[in-house]
CSV table of C-alpha atoms and ligand atoms in Angstrom, one decimal:
chain,number,residue,atom,x,y,z
A,1,MET,CA,-18.9,-12.2,5.6
A,2,ARG,CA,-22.3,-13.5,6.8
A,3,GLY,CA,-23.3,-11.7,10.0
A,4,LYS,CA,-20.3,-9.3,9.9
A,5,ARG,CA,-21.3,-5.8,10.9
A,6,VAL,CA,-20.0,-3.0,8.7
A,7,LEU,CA,-20.7,0.6,9.6
A,8,LEU,CA,-20.3,2.9,6.6
A,9,GLY,CA,-19.6,6.6,7.1
A,10,ILE,CA,-20.5,8.6,4.0
A,11,THR,CA,-19.2,12.2,3.6
A,12,GLY,CA,-19.9,14.9,1.1
A,13,GLY,CA,-18.0,14.1,-2.0
A,14,ILE,CA,-19.2,13.4,-5.5
A,15,ALA,CA,-18.1,9.7,-5.1
A,16,ALA,CA,-20.8,9.3,-2.5
A,17,TYR,CA,-23.1,8.2,-5.4
A,18,LYS,CA,-21.0,5.0,-5.8
A,19,ILE,CA,-21.7,3.9,-2.2
A,20,ALA,CA,-25.1,2.5,-3.4
A,21,GLY,CA,-23.1,0.0,-5.3
A,22,LEU,CA,-20.7,-0.7,-2.4
A,23,ILE,CA,-23.7,-1.4,-0.1
A,24,ARG,CA,-25.1,-3.9,-2.6
A,25,LEU,CA,-21.8,-5.7,-2.9
A,26,LEU,CA,-21.5,-5.9,0.9
A,27,ARG,CA,-25.1,-7.1,1.3
A,28,LYS,CA,-24.6,-9.8,-1.4
A,29,GLU,CA,-21.6,-11.1,0.7
A,30,GLY,CA,-23.9,-11.4,3.7
A,31,ALA,CA,-22.7,-8.4,5.7
A,32,ASP,CA,-25.0,-6.4,7.9
A,33,VAL,CA,-24.6,-2.8,6.8
A,34,LYS,CA,-25.5,0.4,8.7
A,35,CYS,CA,-24.8,3.9,7.5
A,36,ILE,CA,-24.0,7.3,8.9
A,37,MET,CA,-24.1,10.2,6.5
A,38,THR,CA,-22.8,13.7,7.1
A,39,PRO,CA,-25.4,16.4,6.2
A,40,ALA,CA,-23.3,17.4,3.3
A,41,SER,CA,-23.3,13.9,1.8
A,42,CYS,CA,-27.1,14.0,1.5
A,43,ASP,CA,-26.7,16.5,-1.4
A,44,PHE,CA,-24.8,13.8,-3.3
A,45,ILE,CA,-27.0,10.7,-2.6
A,46,SER,CA,-30.3,10.4,-1.0
A,47,PRO,CA,-30.6,8.9,2.5
A,48,LEU,CA,-33.6,7.0,1.2
A,49,THR,CA,-31.5,5.2,-1.4
A,50,ILE,CA,-28.9,4.3,1.3
A,51,ALA,CA,-31.6,3.2,3.8
A,52,THR,CA,-33.4,1.1,1.2
A,53,LEU,CA,-30.2,-0.7,0.1
A,54,SER,CA,-28.8,-1.2,3.6
A,55,GLU,CA,-32.2,-2.2,5.0
A,56,HIS,CA,-31.5,0.0,8.1
A,57,PRO,CA,-32.5,3.6,8.9
A,58,VAL,CA,-29.7,6.0,8.0
A,59,GLN,CA,-28.2,8.1,10.9
A,60,ILE,CA,-27.4,11.7,10.1
A,61,GLU,CA,-28.0,13.9,13.1
A,62,PHE,CA,-27.4,13.5,16.8
A,63,TRP,CA,-31.0,14.4,17.3
A,64,ASP,CA,-34.0,13.3,15.2
A,65,ARG,CA,-36.4,16.2,15.4
A,66,ARG,CA,-39.3,14.4,13.8
A,67,ASN,CA,-39.7,11.8,16.5
A,68,GLY,CA,-37.7,13.4,19.2
A,69,SER,CA,-35.1,10.7,19.6
A,70,TRP,CA,-31.4,10.9,20.3
A,71,THR,CA,-29.0,8.9,18.3
A,72,ASN,CA,-26.4,7.5,20.6
A,73,HIS,CA,-23.0,7.7,18.9
A,74,VAL,CA,-21.4,5.5,21.6
A,75,ASP,CA,-23.8,2.7,20.8
A,76,LEU,CA,-23.2,3.2,17.1
A,77,GLY,CA,-19.4,3.1,17.7
A,78,LEU,CA,-19.7,-0.2,19.6
A,79,TRP,CA,-22.0,-1.9,17.0
A,80,PRO,CA,-19.6,-2.7,14.1
A,81,ASP,CA,-16.8,-5.1,13.4
A,82,LEU,CA,-15.5,-2.6,10.9
A,83,PHE,CA,-16.0,1.1,10.4
A,84,LEU,CA,-15.4,2.2,6.8
A,85,ILE,CA,-15.6,5.9,6.0
A,86,THR,CA,-16.1,6.3,2.3
A,87,PRO,CA,-15.8,8.6,0.5
A,88,LEU,CA,-13.8,10.6,2.9
A,89,THR,CA,-13.4,14.3,2.1
A,90,ALA,CA,-10.4,16.4,3.0
A,91,ASN,CA,-12.6,18.3,5.5
A,92,THR,CA,-13.7,15.3,7.4
A,93,LEU,CA,-10.2,13.8,7.2
A,94,ALA,CA,-8.9,16.9,8.9
A,95,LYS,CA,-11.5,16.6,11.6
A,96,LEU,CA,-10.7,12.9,12.2
A,97,ALA,CA,-7.0,13.6,12.4
A,98,HIS,CA,-7.6,16.3,15.1
A,99,GLY,CA,-10.4,14.8,17.2
A,100,TYR,CA,-13.3,17.0,16.2
A,101,ALA,CA,-16.7,15.6,17.2
A,102,ASP,CA,-19.0,18.1,15.5
A,103,ASN,CA,-21.3,15.7,13.8
A,104,LEU,CA,-22.6,12.2,14.3
A,105,LEU,CA,-20.0,10.7,12.0
A,106,THR,CA,-16.9,12.3,13.6
A,107,ALA,CA,-18.3,11.7,17.1
A,108,THR,CA,-18.8,8.0,16.2
A,109,TYR,CA,-15.3,7.8,14.9
A,110,LEU,CA,-14.0,8.8,18.3
A,111,SER,CA,-16.3,6.3,20.0
A,112,ALA,CA,-15.5,3.4,17.7
A,113,ARG,CA,-13.6,0.5,19.2
A,114,CYS,CA,-13.4,-1.5,16.0
A,115,PRO,CA,-10.8,-1.2,13.3
A,116,VAL,CA,-11.3,1.7,10.9
A,117,MET,CA,-10.7,2.0,7.2
A,118,ILE,CA,-10.9,5.3,5.2
A,119,ALA,CA,-11.2,5.8,1.5
A,120,PRO,CA,-10.2,9.4,0.8
A,121,ALA,CA,-11.6,11.1,-2.4
A,122,MET,CA,-10.9,14.7,-3.4
A,123,ASP,CA,-9.4,16.8,-6.1
A,124,LEU,CA,-5.7,16.1,-7.0
A,125,ASP,CA,-4.3,19.3,-5.5
A,126,MET,CA,-6.2,18.8,-2.2
A,127,TYR,CA,-4.9,15.2,-2.1
A,128,ALA,CA,-1.3,16.3,-2.8
A,129,HIS,CA,-1.4,19.1,-0.2
A,130,LEU,CA,1.0,18.7,2.6
A,131,THR,CA,-1.8,19.1,5.1
A,132,THR,CA,-3.7,16.2,3.6
A,133,THR,CA,-0.6,14.1,3.5
A,134,GLU,CA,0.1,14.8,7.2
A,135,ASN,CA,-3.5,14.1,8.2
A,136,LEU,CA,-3.4,10.7,6.4
A,137,GLU,CA,0.0,9.9,8.1
A,138,ARG,CA,-1.4,10.9,11.4
A,139,LEU,CA,-4.4,8.5,11.0
A,140,ARG,CA,-2.1,5.8,9.7
A,141,GLY,CA,-0.1,6.2,12.9
A,142,HIS,CA,-3.3,5.7,14.9
A,143,GLY,CA,-3.8,2.3,13.1
A,144,VAL,CA,-6.4,3.5,10.6
A,145,ARG,CA,-6.1,1.6,7.3
A,146,VAL,CA,-6.0,4.0,4.3
A,147,LEU,CA,-7.5,2.8,1.1
A,148,GLU,CA,-5.5,5.2,-1.0
A,149,ALA,CA,-7.1,7.4,-3.6
A,150,GLN,CA,-6.6,6.2,-7.2
A,151,TYR,CA,-5.4,7.9,-10.3
A,152,GLY,CA,-7.7,8.9,-13.1
A,153,GLU,CA,-10.2,11.5,-14.3
A,154,LEU,CA,-11.7,13.6,-11.5
A,155,ALA,CA,-15.0,15.4,-11.2
A,156,SER,CA,-13.2,18.7,-11.8
A,157,GLY,CA,-12.1,17.4,-15.3
A,158,LEU,CA,-8.5,17.3,-14.2
A,159,VAL,CA,-6.6,14.0,-14.2
A,160,GLY,CA,-4.5,12.9,-11.2
A,161,GLN,CA,-4.7,11.1,-7.9
A,162,GLY,CA,-7.8,11.7,-5.9
A,163,ARG,CA,-10.4,9.3,-7.1
A,164,MET,CA,-12.1,7.1,-4.5
A,165,MET,CA,-11.0,3.5,-4.6
A,166,GLU,CA,-13.6,1.7,-6.7
A,167,PRO,CA,-16.3,-0.2,-4.7
A,168,GLU,CA,-15.2,-3.6,-6.1
A,169,ASP,CA,-11.6,-2.9,-4.7
A,170,GLN,CA,-13.0,-1.7,-1.4
A,171,LEU,CA,-15.0,-4.9,-1.2
A,172,LYS,CA,-11.8,-6.9,-1.7
A,173,GLU,CA,-10.2,-4.9,1.2
A,174,VAL,CA,-13.1,-5.6,3.5
A,175,LYS,CA,-13.2,-9.3,2.5
A,176,ASN,CA,-9.5,-9.5,3.2
A,177,PHE,CA,-10.0,-7.9,6.5
A,178,PHE,CA,-12.6,-10.5,7.6
A,179,GLN,CA,-11.4,-13.6,5.8
A,180,GLY,CA,-7.8,-13.2,4.8
A,181,ALA,CA,-6.5,-11.6,8.0
A,182,HIS,CA,-4.7,-14.7,9.0
A,183,ASP,CA,-3.8,-16.5,5.8
A,184,LEU,CA,0.0,-15.7,6.2
A,185,GLU,CA,0.0,-16.4,9.9
A,186,GLY,CA,3.1,-18.4,10.9
A,187,LYS,CA,5.0,-17.2,7.8
A,188,ARG,CA,8.2,-15.1,8.0
A,189,VAL,CA,8.6,-12.8,5.1
A,190,LEU,CA,11.8,-10.9,4.1
A,191,ILE,CA,11.2,-7.8,2.0
A,192,THR,CA,13.8,-5.4,0.5
A,193,ALA,CA,12.7,-1.9,-0.4
A,194,GLY,CA,13.9,1.5,-1.5
A,195,PRO,CA,17.1,2.7,-3.3
A,196,THR,CA,20.6,2.2,-2.1
A,197,TYR,CA,23.1,5.0,-1.7
A,198,GLU,CA,26.6,4.3,-2.7
A,199,LYS,CA,29.1,6.6,-1.0
A,200,ILE,CA,31.5,8.7,-3.0
A,201,ASP,CA,32.7,10.9,-0.1
A,202,PRO,CA,31.1,12.1,3.2
A,203,VAL,CA,28.6,14.4,1.4
A,204,ARG,CA,27.9,12.6,-1.9
A,205,PHE,CA,26.6,9.4,-3.1
A,206,ILE,CA,25.3,7.6,-6.2
A,207,GLY,CA,21.6,6.8,-5.8
A,208,ASN,CA,18.3,6.4,-7.7
A,209,HIS,CA,14.8,7.8,-7.6
A,210,SER,CA,13.1,4.8,-6.0
A,211,SER,CA,10.7,5.9,-3.2
A,212,GLY,CA,10.4,2.5,-1.5
A,213,LYS,CA,6.7,2.7,-1.7
A,214,MET,CA,6.1,-0.6,-3.4
A,215,GLY,CA,8.2,-2.5,-0.8
A,216,TYR,CA,6.5,-0.8,2.1
A,217,ARG,CA,3.1,-1.5,0.7
A,218,LEU,CA,4.0,-5.2,0.3
A,219,ALA,CA,5.2,-5.3,3.9
A,220,GLU,CA,1.9,-3.7,5.0
A,221,SER,CA,-0.1,-6.2,3.1
A,222,ALA,CA,1.8,-9.2,4.4
A,223,LEU,CA,1.5,-7.8,8.0
A,224,ARG,CA,-2.2,-7.4,7.6
A,225,ARG,CA,-2.5,-11.1,6.7
A,226,GLY,CA,-0.7,-12.1,9.9
A,227,ALA,CA,2.9,-12.6,8.6
A,228,GLU,CA,6.0,-11.7,10.5
A,229,VAL,CA,7.9,-9.2,8.3
A,230,ILE,CA,11.5,-8.3,8.2
A,231,LEU,CA,11.9,-5.2,6.0
A,232,VAL,CA,15.4,-4.3,4.9
A,233,SER,CA,15.0,-0.8,3.6
A,234,GLY,CA,17.4,1.5,1.8
A,235,PRO,CA,17.0,5.3,2.4
A,236,SER,CA,13.3,6.0,2.1
A,237,ALA,CA,10.9,8.6,3.5
A,238,GLN,CA,8.3,5.8,3.9
A,239,ARG,CA,7.3,4.9,7.4
A,240,LEU,CA,5.7,1.7,8.9
A,241,GLU,CA,5.1,0.5,12.4
A,242,HIS,CA,3.7,-2.8,13.5
A,243,PRO,CA,4.3,-5.2,16.3
A,244,ALA,CA,5.2,-8.0,13.9
A,245,LEU,CA,7.5,-5.8,11.8
A,246,GLN,CA,11.3,-5.7,12.1
A,247,LEU,CA,12.5,-2.7,10.2
A,248,ILE,CA,16.2,-2.7,9.4
A,249,ARG,CA,17.5,0.5,7.7
A,250,VAL,CA,20.6,0.3,5.5
A,251,GLU,CA,22.3,2.7,3.1
A,252,SER,CA,24.4,0.7,0.6
A,253,ALA,CA,24.0,-2.5,-1.4
A,254,LEU,CA,26.8,-4.1,0.7
A,255,GLU,CA,24.9,-3.3,3.9
A,256,MET,CA,21.7,-4.6,2.4
A,257,LEU,CA,23.4,-7.9,1.4
A,258,GLU,CA,24.8,-8.3,4.9
A,259,GLU,CA,21.4,-8.0,6.5
A,260,VAL,CA,19.7,-10.2,3.9
A,261,LYS,CA,22.4,-12.9,4.5
A,262,LYS,CA,21.6,-12.8,8.3
A,263,GLN,CA,17.8,-13.2,7.7
A,264,TRP,CA,17.1,-15.2,4.6
A,265,GLU,CA,17.6,-18.7,5.9
A,266,GLN,CA,14.9,-18.4,8.6
A,267,CYS,CA,12.3,-16.9,6.1
A,268,ASP,CA,9.6,-18.7,4.2
A,269,LEU,CA,9.1,-16.0,1.6
A,270,GLY,CA,11.4,-13.3,0.1
A,271,ILE,CA,10.1,-10.4,-1.9
A,272,PHE,CA,13.0,-8.3,-3.2
A,273,ALA,CA,11.6,-4.9,-4.3
A,274,ALA,CA,14.7,-2.8,-3.7
A,275,ALA,CA,16.2,-0.8,-6.5
A,276,VAL,CA,19.8,-1.8,-5.7
A,277,ALA,CA,22.5,0.3,-7.4
A,278,ASP,CA,24.3,-2.0,-9.8
A,279,TYR,CA,27.6,-0.3,-9.2
A,280,ARG,CA,29.4,1.5,-6.4
A,281,PRO,CA,32.5,3.8,-6.4
A,282,ALA,CA,35.6,1.6,-6.1
A,283,GLU,CA,37.0,3.9,-3.4
A,284,ALA,CA,34.9,6.1,-1.1
A,285,THR,CA,37.0,8.9,0.4
A,286,ASP,CA,36.7,10.0,4.0
A,287,GLN,CA,37.4,13.6,3.1
A,288,LYS,CA,35.2,15.7,0.9
A,289,ILE,CA,36.5,15.7,-2.7
A,290,LYS,CA,37.5,19.3,-3.7
A,291,LYS,CA,36.8,20.5,-7.1
A,292,LYS,CA,40.0,20.9,-9.2
A,293,GLU,CA,40.1,19.9,-12.9
A,294,ASP,CA,37.4,20.5,-15.5
A,295,GLU,CA,36.7,16.8,-15.7
A,296,MET,CA,36.8,14.1,-13.1
A,297,SER,CA,35.9,10.4,-13.3
A,298,ILE,CA,34.9,8.0,-10.6
A,299,ARG,CA,35.7,4.3,-11.1
A,300,LEU,CA,32.8,2.1,-10.4
A,301,VAL,CA,32.8,-1.6,-9.4
A,302,LYS,CA,29.9,-4.0,-9.6
A,303,ASN,CA,27.7,-4.6,-6.6
A,304,PRO,CA,26.8,-8.1,-5.6
A,305,ASP,CA,23.3,-9.2,-6.8
A,306,ILE,CA,21.4,-9.7,-3.5
A,307,LEU,CA,18.5,-11.4,-5.1
A,308,ALA,CA,20.7,-13.8,-7.1
A,309,TRP,CA,22.5,-14.7,-3.9
A,310,ALA,CA,19.2,-15.5,-2.2
A,311,GLY,CA,18.2,-17.6,-5.2
A,312,SER,CA,21.4,-19.5,-5.2
A,313,VAL,CA,21.0,-20.7,-1.6
A,314,LYS,CA,17.2,-21.0,-1.7
A,315,LYS,CA,15.7,-24.1,-0.1
A,316,GLU,CA,12.9,-26.2,-1.7
A,317,SER,CA,10.5,-24.8,1.0
A,318,GLN,CA,11.3,-21.1,0.3
A,319,PHE,CA,9.5,-18.9,-2.2
A,320,LEU,CA,11.4,-16.1,-3.8
A,321,VAL,CA,10.1,-13.2,-5.7
A,322,GLY,CA,12.0,-10.6,-7.7
A,323,PHE,CA,11.2,-7.5,-9.7
A,324,ALA,CA,12.3,-6.6,-13.2
A,325,LEU,CA,12.1,-3.2,-14.8
A,326,GLU,CA,12.4,-3.5,-18.5
A,327,THR,CA,12.2,-1.1,-21.4
A,328,ASN,CA,12.2,-3.4,-24.5
A,329,ASP,CA,11.4,-7.0,-25.2
A,330,ALA,CA,10.2,-7.0,-21.6
A,331,VAL,CA,8.6,-10.4,-21.2
A,332,ARG,CA,11.6,-12.3,-22.7
A,333,HIS,CA,14.1,-10.4,-20.5
A,334,ALA,CA,12.0,-10.9,-17.4
A,335,GLU,CA,11.7,-14.7,-18.1
A,336,GLU,CA,15.4,-14.9,-18.6
A,337,LYS,CA,16.0,-13.0,-15.3
A,338,ARG,CA,13.6,-15.2,-13.4
A,339,ALA,CA,15.4,-18.4,-14.5
A,340,ARG,CA,18.9,-17.0,-14.0
A,341,LYS,CA,18.2,-15.9,-10.5
A,342,ASN,CA,16.2,-19.1,-9.6
A,343,LEU,CA,13.0,-17.2,-8.7
A,344,ASP,CA,9.6,-18.7,-8.2
A,345,LEU,CA,8.0,-15.5,-9.5
A,346,ILE,CA,9.1,-12.3,-11.1
A,347,VAL,CA,7.1,-9.0,-11.1
A,348,LEU,CA,7.6,-7.2,-14.4
A,349,ASN,CA,7.2,-3.4,-14.8
A,350,THR,CA,7.7,-2.0,-18.2
A,351,LEU,CA,8.6,1.7,-18.6
A,352,GLU,CA,6.7,1.5,-21.9
A,353,GLU,CA,3.5,1.8,-19.9
A,354,ALA,CA,2.5,5.2,-18.6
A,355,GLY,CA,2.0,5.4,-14.8
A,356,SER,CA,4.5,2.6,-13.9
A,357,GLY,CA,7.9,2.8,-12.3
A,358,PHE,CA,9.8,5.1,-9.9
A,359,GLN,CA,8.4,8.1,-8.1
A,360,VAL,CA,4.8,7.5,-9.2
A,361,ASP,CA,2.1,6.1,-7.0
A,362,THR,CA,0.7,3.7,-9.5
A,363,ASN,CA,2.0,0.6,-11.2
A,364,ARG,CA,1.0,-1.9,-13.8
A,365,VAL,CA,2.5,-5.2,-13.2
A,366,HIS,CA,2.8,-8.5,-15.0
A,367,LEU,CA,3.6,-11.7,-13.0
A,368,ILE,CA,5.6,-14.5,-14.5
A,369,ASP,CA,5.8,-17.8,-12.8
A,370,ARG,CA,8.1,-20.9,-13.0
A,371,ASN,CA,6.3,-22.1,-16.1
A,372,ASN,CA,6.6,-18.8,-17.8
A,373,LYS,CA,2.8,-18.3,-17.4
A,374,LEU,CA,2.1,-14.6,-17.6
A,375,THR,CA,-0.6,-12.9,-15.5
A,376,SER,CA,-1.3,-9.2,-16.2
A,377,PHE,CA,-3.0,-6.7,-13.9
A,378,GLU,CA,-4.5,-3.2,-14.6
A,379,LEU,CA,-2.8,0.1,-13.8
A,380,LYS,CA,-3.5,0.5,-10.1
A,381,GLU,CA,-2.4,2.5,-7.0
A,382,LYS,CA,0.6,0.8,-5.4
A,383,SER,CA,-1.2,-0.4,-2.3
A,384,VAL,CA,-3.7,-2.2,-4.5
A,385,VAL,CA,-0.9,-3.6,-6.6
A,386,ALA,CA,0.7,-4.9,-3.4
A,387,GLU,CA,-2.6,-6.6,-2.4
A,388,ASP,CA,-2.7,-8.3,-5.9
A,389,ILE,CA,0.9,-9.5,-5.6
A,390,ILE,CA,0.5,-10.9,-2.1
A,391,GLU,CA,-2.8,-12.5,-3.0
A,392,PHE,CA,-1.1,-14.2,-6.0
A,393,ILE,CA,1.9,-15.3,-4.0
A,394,LYS,CA,-0.4,-16.7,-1.3
A,395,SER,CA,-2.2,-18.8,-3.9
A,396,ARG,CA,1.2,-20.3,-4.9
A,397,LEU,CA,2.6,-21.0,-1.5
B,401,CTP,N1,18.5,-6.9,-7.2
B,401,CTP,C1,19.3,-7.2,-6.1
B,401,CTP,N2,20.6,-6.8,-6.0
B,401,CTP,C2,21.2,-6.2,-7.0
B,401,CTP,C3,20.5,-5.8,-8.2
B,401,CTP,C4,19.1,-6.2,-8.2
B,401,CTP,O1,18.7,-7.8,-5.1
B,401,CTP,N3,22.5,-5.8,-6.9
B,401,CTP,C5,17.1,-7.3,-7.3
B,401,CTP,C6,16.1,-6.2,-7.2
B,401,CTP,O2,15.6,-6.0,-5.9
B,401,CTP,C7,15.0,-6.7,-8.1
B,401,CTP,C8,15.8,-7.4,-9.2
B,401,CTP,O3,17.0,-7.9,-8.6
B,401,CTP,O4,14.2,-7.6,-7.5
B,401,CTP,C9,16.1,-6.6,-10.4
B,401,CTP,O5,17.0,-7.2,-11.1
B,401,CTP,P1,18.1,-6.5,-12.0
B,401,CTP,O6,19.0,-7.6,-12.6
B,401,CTP,O7,18.8,-5.4,-11.3
B,401,CTP,O8,17.3,-5.9,-13.1
B,401,CTP,P2,16.9,-4.5,-13.5
B,401,CTP,O9,17.5,-3.5,-12.6
B,401,CTP,O10,15.4,-4.5,-13.6
B,401,CTP,O11,17.5,-4.4,-15.0
B,401,CTP,P3,19.0,-4.7,-15.6
B,401,CTP,O12,18.8,-6.0,-16.2
B,401,CTP,O13,19.0,-3.6,-16.6
B,401,CTP,O14,20.0,-4.6,-14.5
């Protein structure tokens, strides 16, 4: 990162004390680091510490009363190759999402021409609040990269999602941005995501609790590295837009299979993260089923295994990754599944581990390769897990 210019924006959250460490990590990698602090952040870490570590004066106000100089936010906005706002409080997040320019940091955000990353940090209820979710979505839609808050103990003593992403992981993101941005260029990646809905009648279906988040984060990570991505998604509230993304929405396993069959041959890499329903109703009626007897039964038939199909026609040059969710004897079952479906890699989640699985934002994964070599990762937020998985796959391609 020698010579790369990183502008850090520091806002008033307790995690601001960790930014000293982040600046050291960035400096060690050779980046040139300048910092803007909001006045509130100066209560959490001293500007002198930040200035000393970054080896640049810290910018806080528009107007430096001591020597009568004006800090030009437009110049500051044009200086960096990357603007990273960390930690980002709910308050400044709301301002960024709505175009406020009431301090040097928010004004510089509006002036910045470079890519922007944000690392939100706040208490769990603030993070979960619909307003915060909407503000983050809004910034995502503007192309801002969100380094999602992590799970764990918070300053309030509560435990939940809201911790700032650790400086070491932020460094990885910044390094990826500068170095790895193009390491999947020229690759076409097929990803399946979300649940499938299997129709019973016009108003009912059999489904599962998969949110689709893991698949969408994998797609985002591959896109960031320059890949062309085809995302075949079951019903999911997740959203993603990118010029190199083809998003195909489907409902059922049969529809997903049909789309995968159209796409797989032209792809270099397949990552099948969808939670496909194993069975579907043998007959779906066009009329709503009326209630009659005290009991009713629905006959189910097995769905085709989409991943196994892709494995069965896989060419030497293609790399195929599947997921396994196991509850007992996890590694043995996953190894067997990897071999049976002819996969190059299987990502194992075990429900034995708290924080993994459906409808949670974290995951702890274990990767098993063709030689049954096991690589385990820590419990992390799903966007960080996606980075780990894509990084690992890239090393094997
Ligand atoms: N998969 C698929 N099509 C199916 C079922 C599963 O593509 N009809 C893919 C999933 O996307 C995932 C992997 O296969 O990558 C999961 O394999 P599966 O055999 O369904 O295992 P689990 O659901 O984890 O467990 P079980 O063995 O209990 O079915």
